[in-house]
CSV table of C-alpha atoms in Angstrom, one decimal:
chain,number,residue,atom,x,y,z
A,3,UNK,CA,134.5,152.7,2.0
A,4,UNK,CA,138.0,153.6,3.3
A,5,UNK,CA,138.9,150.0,2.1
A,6,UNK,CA,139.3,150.6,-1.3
A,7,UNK,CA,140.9,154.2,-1.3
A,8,UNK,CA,144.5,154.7,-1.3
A,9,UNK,CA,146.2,157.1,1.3
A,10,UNK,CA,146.0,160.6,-0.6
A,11,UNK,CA,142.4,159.9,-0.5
A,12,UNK,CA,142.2,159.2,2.8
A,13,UNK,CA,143.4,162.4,3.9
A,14,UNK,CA,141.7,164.1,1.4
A,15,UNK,CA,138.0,162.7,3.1
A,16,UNK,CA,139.8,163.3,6.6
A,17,UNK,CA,140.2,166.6,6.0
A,18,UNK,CA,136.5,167.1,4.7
A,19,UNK,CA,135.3,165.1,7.7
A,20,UNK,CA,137.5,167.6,10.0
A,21,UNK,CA,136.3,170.8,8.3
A,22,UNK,CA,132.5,169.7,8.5
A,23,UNK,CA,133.2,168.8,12.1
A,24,UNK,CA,134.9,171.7,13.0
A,25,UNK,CA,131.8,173.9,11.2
A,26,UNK,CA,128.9,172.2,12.7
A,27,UNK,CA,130.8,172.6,16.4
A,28,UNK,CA,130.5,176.1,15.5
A,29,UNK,CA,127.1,175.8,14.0
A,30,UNK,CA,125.6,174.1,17.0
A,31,UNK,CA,127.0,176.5,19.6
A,32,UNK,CA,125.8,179.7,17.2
A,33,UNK,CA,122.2,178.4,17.2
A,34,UNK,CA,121.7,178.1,20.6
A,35,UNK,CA,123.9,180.5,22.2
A,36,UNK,CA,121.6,183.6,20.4
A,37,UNK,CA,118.5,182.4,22.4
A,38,UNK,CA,120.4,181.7,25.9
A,39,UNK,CA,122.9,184.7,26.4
A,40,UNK,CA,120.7,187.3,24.1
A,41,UNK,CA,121.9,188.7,20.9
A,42,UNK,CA,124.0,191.8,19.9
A,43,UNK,CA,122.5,195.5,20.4
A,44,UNK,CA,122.7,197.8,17.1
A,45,UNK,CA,122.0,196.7,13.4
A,46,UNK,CA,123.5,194.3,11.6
A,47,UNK,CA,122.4,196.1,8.2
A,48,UNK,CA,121.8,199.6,9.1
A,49,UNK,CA,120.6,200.5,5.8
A,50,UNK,CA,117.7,197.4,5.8
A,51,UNK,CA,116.8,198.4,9.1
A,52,UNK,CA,118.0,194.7,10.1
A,53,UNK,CA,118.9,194.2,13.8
A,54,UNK,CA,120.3,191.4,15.3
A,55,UNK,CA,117.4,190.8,16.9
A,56,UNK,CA,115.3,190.4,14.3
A,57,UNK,CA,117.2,187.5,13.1
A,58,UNK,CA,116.1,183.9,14.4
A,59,UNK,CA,118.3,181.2,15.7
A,60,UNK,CA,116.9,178.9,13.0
A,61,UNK,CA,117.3,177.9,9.3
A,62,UNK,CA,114.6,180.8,8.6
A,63,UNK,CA,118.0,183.5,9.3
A,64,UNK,CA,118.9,182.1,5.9
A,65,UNK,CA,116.4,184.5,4.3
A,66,UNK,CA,117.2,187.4,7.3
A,67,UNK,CA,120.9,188.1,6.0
A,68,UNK,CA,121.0,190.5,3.5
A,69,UNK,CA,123.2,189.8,0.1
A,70,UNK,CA,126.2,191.7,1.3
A,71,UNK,CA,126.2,189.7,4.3
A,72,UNK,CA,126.0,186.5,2.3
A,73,UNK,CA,129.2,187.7,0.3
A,74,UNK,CA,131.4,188.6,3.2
A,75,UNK,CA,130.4,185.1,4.6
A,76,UNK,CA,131.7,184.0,1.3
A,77,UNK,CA,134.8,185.7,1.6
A,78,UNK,CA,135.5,184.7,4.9
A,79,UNK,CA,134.7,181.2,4.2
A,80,UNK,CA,137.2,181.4,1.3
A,81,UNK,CA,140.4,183.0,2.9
A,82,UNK,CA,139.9,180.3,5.5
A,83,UNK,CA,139.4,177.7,2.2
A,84,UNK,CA,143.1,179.1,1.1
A,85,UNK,CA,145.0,178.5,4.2
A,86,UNK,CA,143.8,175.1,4.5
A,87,UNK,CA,146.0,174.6,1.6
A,88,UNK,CA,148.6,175.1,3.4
A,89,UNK,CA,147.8,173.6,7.0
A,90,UNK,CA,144.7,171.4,6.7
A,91,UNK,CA,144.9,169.8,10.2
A,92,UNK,CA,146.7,172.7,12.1
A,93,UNK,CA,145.3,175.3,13.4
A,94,UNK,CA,147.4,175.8,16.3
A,95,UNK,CA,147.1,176.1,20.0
A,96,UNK,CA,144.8,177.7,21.3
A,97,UNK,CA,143.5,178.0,17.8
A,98,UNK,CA,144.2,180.9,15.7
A,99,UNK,CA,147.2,182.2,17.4
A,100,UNK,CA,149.8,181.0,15.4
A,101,UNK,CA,151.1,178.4,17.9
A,102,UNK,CA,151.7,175.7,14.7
A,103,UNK,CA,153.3,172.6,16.1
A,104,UNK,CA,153.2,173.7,20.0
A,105,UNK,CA,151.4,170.5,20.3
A,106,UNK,CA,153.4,167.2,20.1
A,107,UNK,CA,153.4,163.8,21.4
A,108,UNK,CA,150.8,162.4,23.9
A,109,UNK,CA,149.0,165.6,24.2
A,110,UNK,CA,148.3,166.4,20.5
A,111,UNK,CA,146.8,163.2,19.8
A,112,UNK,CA,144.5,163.9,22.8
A,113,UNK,CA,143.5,167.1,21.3
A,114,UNK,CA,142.8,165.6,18.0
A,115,UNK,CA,141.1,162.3,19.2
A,116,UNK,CA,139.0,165.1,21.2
A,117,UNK,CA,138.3,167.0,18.5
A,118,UNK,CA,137.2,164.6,16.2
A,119,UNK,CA,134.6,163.0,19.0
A,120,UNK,CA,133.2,166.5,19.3
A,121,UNK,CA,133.0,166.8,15.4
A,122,UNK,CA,131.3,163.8,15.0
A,123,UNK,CA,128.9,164.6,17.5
A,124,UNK,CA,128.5,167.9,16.4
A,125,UNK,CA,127.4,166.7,13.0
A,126,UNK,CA,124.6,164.4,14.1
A,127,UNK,CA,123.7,166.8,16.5
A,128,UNK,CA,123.7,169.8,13.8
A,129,UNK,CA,121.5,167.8,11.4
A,130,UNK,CA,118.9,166.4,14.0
A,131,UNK,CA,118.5,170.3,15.2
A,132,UNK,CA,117.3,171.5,11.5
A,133,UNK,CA,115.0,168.6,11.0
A,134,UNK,CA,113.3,169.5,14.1
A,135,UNK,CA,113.7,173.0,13.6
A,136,UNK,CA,111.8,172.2,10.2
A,137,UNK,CA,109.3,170.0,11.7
A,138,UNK,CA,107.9,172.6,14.3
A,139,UNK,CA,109.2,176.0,12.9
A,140,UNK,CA,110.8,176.7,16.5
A,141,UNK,CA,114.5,176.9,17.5
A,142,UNK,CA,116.0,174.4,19.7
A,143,UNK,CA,115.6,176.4,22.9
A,144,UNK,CA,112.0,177.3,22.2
A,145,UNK,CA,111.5,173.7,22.0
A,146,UNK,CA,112.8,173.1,25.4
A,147,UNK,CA,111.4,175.9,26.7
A,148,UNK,CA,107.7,175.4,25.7
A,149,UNK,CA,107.5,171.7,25.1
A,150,UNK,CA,106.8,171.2,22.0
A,151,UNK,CA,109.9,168.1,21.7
A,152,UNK,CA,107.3,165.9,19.7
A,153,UNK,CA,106.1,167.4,16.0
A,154,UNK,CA,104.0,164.0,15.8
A,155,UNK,CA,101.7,164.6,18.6
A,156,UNK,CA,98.7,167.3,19.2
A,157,UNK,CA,99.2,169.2,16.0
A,158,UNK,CA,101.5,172.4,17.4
A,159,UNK,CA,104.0,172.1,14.5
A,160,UNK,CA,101.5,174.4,12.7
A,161,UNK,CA,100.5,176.1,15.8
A,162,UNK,CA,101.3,180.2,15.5
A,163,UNK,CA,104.1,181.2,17.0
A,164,UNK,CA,103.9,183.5,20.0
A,165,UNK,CA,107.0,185.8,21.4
A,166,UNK,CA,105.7,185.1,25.0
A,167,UNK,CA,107.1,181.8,26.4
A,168,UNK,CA,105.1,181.8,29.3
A,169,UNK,CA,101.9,182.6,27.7
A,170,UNK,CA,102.5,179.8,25.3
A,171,UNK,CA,103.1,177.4,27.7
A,172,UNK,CA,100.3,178.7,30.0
A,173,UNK,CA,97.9,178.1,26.7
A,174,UNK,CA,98.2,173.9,26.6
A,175,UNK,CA,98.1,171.7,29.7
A,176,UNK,CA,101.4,169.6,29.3
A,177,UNK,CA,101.4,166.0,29.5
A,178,UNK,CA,101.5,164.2,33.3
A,179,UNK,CA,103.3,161.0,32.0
A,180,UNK,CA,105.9,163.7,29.3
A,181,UNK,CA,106.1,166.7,30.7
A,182,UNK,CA,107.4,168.4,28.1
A,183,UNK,CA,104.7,168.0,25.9
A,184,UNK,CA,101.2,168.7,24.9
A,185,UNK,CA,98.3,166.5,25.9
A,186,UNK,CA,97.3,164.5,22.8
A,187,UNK,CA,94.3,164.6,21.1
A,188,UNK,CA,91.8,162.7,22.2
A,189,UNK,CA,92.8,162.2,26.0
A,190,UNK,CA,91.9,164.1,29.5
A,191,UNK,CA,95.4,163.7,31.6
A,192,UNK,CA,93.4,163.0,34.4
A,193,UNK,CA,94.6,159.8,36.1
A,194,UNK,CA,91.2,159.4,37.7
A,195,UNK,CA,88.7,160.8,35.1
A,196,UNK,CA,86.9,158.9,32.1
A,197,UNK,CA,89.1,156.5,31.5
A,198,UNK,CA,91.4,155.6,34.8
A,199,UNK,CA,94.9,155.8,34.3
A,200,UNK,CA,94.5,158.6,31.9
A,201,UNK,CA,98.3,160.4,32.1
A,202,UNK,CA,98.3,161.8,28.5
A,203,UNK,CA,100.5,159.0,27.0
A,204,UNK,CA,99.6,158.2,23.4
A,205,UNK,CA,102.8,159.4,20.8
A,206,UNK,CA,101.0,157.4,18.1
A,207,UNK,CA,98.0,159.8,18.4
A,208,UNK,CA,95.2,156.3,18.8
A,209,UNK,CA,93.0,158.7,20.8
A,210,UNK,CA,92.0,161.0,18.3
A,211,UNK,CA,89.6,158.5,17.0
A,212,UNK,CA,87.4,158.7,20.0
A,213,UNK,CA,84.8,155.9,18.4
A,214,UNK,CA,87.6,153.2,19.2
A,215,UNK,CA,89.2,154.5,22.1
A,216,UNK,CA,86.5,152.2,24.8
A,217,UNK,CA,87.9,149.5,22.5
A,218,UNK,CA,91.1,150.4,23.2
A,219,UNK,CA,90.9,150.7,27.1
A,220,UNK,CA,89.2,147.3,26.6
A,221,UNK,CA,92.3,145.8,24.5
A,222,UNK,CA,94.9,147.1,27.0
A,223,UNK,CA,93.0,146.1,30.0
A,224,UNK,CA,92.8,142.4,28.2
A,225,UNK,CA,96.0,142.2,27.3
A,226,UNK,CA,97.2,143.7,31.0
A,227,UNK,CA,95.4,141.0,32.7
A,228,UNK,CA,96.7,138.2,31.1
A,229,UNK,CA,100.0,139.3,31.1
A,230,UNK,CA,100.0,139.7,35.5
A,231,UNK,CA,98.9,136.1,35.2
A,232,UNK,CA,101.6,135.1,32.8
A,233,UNK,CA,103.9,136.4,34.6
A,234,UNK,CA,102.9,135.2,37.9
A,235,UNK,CA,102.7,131.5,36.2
A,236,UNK,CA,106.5,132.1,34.9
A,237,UNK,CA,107.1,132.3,38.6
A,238,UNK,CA,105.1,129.7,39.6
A,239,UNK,CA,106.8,127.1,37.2
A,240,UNK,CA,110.2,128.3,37.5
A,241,UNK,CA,110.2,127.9,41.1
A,242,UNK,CA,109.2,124.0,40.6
A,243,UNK,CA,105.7,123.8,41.5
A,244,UNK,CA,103.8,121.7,39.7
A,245,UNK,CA,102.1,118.5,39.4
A,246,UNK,CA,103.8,114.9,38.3
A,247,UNK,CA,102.1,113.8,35.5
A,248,UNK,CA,100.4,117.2,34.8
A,249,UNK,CA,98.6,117.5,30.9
A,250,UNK,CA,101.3,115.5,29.6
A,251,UNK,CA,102.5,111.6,29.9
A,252,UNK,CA,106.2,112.9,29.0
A,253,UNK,CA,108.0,114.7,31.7
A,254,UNK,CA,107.8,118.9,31.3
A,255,UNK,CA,110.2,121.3,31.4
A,256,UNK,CA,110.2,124.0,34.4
A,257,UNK,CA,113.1,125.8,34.2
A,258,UNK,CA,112.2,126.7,30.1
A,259,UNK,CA,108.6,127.6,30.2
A,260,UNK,CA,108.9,128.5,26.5
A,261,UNK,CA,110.4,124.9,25.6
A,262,UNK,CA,107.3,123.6,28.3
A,263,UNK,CA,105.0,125.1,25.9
A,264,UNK,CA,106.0,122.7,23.4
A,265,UNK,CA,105.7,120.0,25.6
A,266,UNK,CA,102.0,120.3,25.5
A,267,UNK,CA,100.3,118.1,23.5
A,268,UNK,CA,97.6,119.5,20.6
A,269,UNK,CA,94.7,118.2,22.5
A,270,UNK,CA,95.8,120.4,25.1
A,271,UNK,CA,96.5,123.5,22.9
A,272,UNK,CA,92.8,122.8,21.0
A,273,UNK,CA,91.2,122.8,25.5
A,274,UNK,CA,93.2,126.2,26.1
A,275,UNK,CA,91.6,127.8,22.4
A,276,UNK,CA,88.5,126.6,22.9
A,277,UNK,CA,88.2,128.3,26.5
A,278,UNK,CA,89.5,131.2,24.8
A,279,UNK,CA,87.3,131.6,21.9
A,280,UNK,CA,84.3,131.0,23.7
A,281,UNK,CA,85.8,133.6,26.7
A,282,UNK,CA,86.2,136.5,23.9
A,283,UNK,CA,82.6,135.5,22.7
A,284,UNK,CA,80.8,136.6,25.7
A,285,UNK,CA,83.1,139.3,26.0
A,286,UNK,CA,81.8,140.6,23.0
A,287,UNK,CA,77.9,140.3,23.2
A,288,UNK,CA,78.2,141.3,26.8
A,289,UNK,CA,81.2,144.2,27.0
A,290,UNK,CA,82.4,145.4,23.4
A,291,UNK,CA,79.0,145.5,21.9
A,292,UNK,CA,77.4,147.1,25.1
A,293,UNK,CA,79.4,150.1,25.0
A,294,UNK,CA,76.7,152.4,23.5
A,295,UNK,CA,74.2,151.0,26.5
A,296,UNK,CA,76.8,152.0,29.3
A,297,UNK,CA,79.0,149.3,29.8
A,298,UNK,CA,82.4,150.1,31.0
A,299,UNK,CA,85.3,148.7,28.9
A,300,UNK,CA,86.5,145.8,30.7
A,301,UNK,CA,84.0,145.7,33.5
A,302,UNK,CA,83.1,141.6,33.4
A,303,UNK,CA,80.8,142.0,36.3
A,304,UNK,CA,82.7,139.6,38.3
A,305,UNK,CA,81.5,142.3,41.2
A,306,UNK,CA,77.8,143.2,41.0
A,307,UNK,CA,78.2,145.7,43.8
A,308,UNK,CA,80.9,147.4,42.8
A,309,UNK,CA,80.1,151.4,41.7
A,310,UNK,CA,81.1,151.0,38.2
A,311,UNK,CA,78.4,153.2,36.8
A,312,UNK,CA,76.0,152.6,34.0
A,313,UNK,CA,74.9,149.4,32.7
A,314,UNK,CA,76.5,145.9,34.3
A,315,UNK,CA,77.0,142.7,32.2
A,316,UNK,CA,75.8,139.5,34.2
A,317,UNK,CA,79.1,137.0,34.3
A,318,UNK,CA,78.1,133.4,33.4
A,319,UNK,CA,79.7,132.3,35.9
A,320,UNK,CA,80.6,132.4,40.0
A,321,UNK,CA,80.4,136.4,41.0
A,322,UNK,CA,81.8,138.1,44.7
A,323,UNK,CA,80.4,140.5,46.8
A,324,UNK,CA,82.9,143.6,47.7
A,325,UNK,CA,81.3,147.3,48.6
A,326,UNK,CA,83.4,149.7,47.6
A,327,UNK,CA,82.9,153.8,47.9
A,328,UNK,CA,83.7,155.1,44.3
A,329,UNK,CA,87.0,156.4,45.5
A,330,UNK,CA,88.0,153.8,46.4
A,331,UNK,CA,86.8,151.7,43.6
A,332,UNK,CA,88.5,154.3,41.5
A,333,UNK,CA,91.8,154.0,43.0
A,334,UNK,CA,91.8,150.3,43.0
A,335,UNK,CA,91.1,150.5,39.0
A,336,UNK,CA,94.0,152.9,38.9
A,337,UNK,CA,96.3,150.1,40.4
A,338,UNK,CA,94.9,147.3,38.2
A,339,UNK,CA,95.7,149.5,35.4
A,340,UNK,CA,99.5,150.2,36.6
A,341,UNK,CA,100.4,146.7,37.5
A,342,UNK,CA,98.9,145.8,33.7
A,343,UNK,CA,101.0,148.3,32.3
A,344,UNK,CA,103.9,146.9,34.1
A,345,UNK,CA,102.8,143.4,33.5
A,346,UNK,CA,103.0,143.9,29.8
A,347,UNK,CA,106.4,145.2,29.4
A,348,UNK,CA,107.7,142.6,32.5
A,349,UNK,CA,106.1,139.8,30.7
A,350,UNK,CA,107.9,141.4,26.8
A,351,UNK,CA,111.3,141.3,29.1
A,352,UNK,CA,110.7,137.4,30.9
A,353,UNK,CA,110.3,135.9,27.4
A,354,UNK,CA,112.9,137.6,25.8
A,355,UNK,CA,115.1,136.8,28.3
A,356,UNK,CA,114.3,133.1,28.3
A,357,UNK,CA,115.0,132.5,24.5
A,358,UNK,CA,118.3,133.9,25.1
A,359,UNK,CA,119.4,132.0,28.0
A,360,UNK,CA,117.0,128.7,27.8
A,361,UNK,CA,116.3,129.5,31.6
A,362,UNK,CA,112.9,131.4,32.7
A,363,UNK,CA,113.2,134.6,34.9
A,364,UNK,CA,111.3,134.8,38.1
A,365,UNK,CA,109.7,137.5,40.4
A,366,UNK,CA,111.7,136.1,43.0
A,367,UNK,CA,115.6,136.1,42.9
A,368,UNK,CA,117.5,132.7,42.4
A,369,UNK,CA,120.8,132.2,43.6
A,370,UNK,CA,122.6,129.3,41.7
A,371,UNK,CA,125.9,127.7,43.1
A,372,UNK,CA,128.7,128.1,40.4
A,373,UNK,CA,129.7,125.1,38.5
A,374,UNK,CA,133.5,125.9,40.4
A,375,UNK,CA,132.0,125.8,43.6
A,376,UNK,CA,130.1,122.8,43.4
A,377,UNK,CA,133.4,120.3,41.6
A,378,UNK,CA,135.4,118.8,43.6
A,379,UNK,CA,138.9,117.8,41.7
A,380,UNK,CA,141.9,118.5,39.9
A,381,UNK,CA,140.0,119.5,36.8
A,382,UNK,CA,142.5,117.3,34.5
A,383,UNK,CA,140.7,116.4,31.2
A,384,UNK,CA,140.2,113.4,30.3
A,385,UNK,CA,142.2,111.0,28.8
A,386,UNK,CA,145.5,112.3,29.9
């Protein structure tokens, strides 16, 4: 934009930029302040009956201030408009004082460079507080103070307001995982209730449709377990191990598990779908289907012992034999479901990290000798 405007422009959208700065600096400070220091004793219109109390530090103090008020604002706002005329960029130092051009060299442009940081932050700041202001109908410290950071989640932007912080925060459980804000629809926040690993996470609000939510649990449990094998075999293959030929006549790659992928041939890919297909088959007639009968989202009944409660599927294949007690079986789900978690964003990271590099990461740290630690020479090109 600034590309195409001539200098007397420039300053022109300089000065607007300044002005809006400077007013939102002020704007951001008077919305808050109010709620953290208290506000003034007496009437601000004594003939309304209008303390300053009774006006809010949000956008509804628009409608709060009588007409008169608005039109001294106005005439404030306009003597200030006049001498801007006069010295747009100078307000002196400290401001107001009449100090005009104390400031020089160095130190100036610090003040200014400061200044116009602030400003900029000040405008951002200004406009994301009256969107959320308008989102949940609080100020920003009664946001803080009770929580509600999130209008998205549990429904409270409409909730009625209640002049007693403490009781309001006293009325909804917060969040384990977000402590700052309600527990969502749908959920417990009880890490060892219904569903293990229940810490009243869900900003996208998937819990409130309860009929789904074992389907859910079942998807992230999936989805968890394949990723701590994943990311396991990126370790595994990155540190070398592997078989000579393995599915493949052509040699494979270990250090690039993502260009190793396309190293292996389509019989191979059509072997790893089929035991997938057929896999997510009997996971269906014998888990996801079985959920109005009892079964547990993703209990496979590789453990026919184990105190999983209700109905058991019967695995098609080799079982084990563990007794637990169902504490401890319930703290050993808890962990499965915290190394998942961690799997699936460790996994997201590993493979994002190899396509930008063309090397695979690894559990286990690799130390690489430098390229100018391991040439020996004068390291004149060649040629010369």
């Amino acid at each position: 934009m600034m590309a195409f405007q001539d200098e007397a422009k420039f300053r022109r959208n300089r000065e607007l930029e300044l002005k809006h700065g400077r007013i939102c600096m002020a704007a951001t400070i008077g919305i808050i302040t109010p709620d953290l220091f208290g506000r003034f004793e007496g009437y601000l219109s004594p003939s309304m009956g209008l303390k300053f109390s009774d006006v809010p530090s949000t956008i509804d103090a628009i409608y709060k201030v009588p007409v008169e008020g608005w039109l001294q604002i106005f005439a404030v706002a306009g003597a200030i408009e006049a001498r801007n005329q006069a010295f747009p960029m100078e307000y002196g130092w400290p401001a107001f004082t009449g100090n005009v051009g104390k400031l020089q060299g160095p130190e100036r442009k610090k003040k200014l460079l400061a200044e116009i940081n602030n400003g900029r932050l000040a405008m951002v700041a200004m406009a994301a507080i009256v969107a959320q202001n308008g989102a949940t109908g609080q100020s920003l410290v009664e946001q803080f103070t009770t929580g509600n950071l999130n209008p998205f989640v549990g429904g409270y932007a409409q909730e009625e307001r209640c002049g007693n912080r403490v009781a309001l925060r006293a009325k909804s459980e917060l969040s384990v995982s977000l402590p700052w804000a309600p527990v969502p629809e749908g959920l417990t926040n009880q890490p060892f209730g219904e569903y293990v690993g229940d810490v009243g996470f869900d900003p996208l609000g998937f819990a409130r449709n309860k009929r789904l939510l074992p389907w859910y649990r079942e998807a992230e449990l999936a989805h968890g377990r394949v990723c701590m094998l994943a990311v396991l075999g990126y370790t595994v293959q990155t540190s070398g191990a592997k078989w000579e030929p393995f599915i493949t006549r052509y040699p494979t790659d270990s250090s690039d598990p993502l260009k190793a992928a396309t190293q292996v041939p389509i019989i191979g890919w059509l072997q790893i779908l089929v035991v997938i297909a057929l896999s997510e088959l009997w996971r269906y007639e014998n888990v996801i289907s079985k959920y109005g009968e009892g079964v547990k989202p993703g209990d496979l009944g590789w453990n026919p012992t184990a105190p999983a409660g209700g109905k058991r599927p019967k695995w098609f294949g080799p079982t084990f034999t563990a007794k637990y007690e169902p504490e401890e079986w319930n703290l050993m789900k808890l962990r499965e479901m915290k190394h998942a978690r961690l799997a699936m964003l460790g996994f997201g990271f590993m493979v994002c990290q190899n396509a930008a590099s063309g090397r695979g990461p690894s559990l286990f740290p690799s130390f690489s000798t430098p390229e100018y630690a391991s040439q020996v020479g004068d390291f004149v090109p060649k040629g010369l």
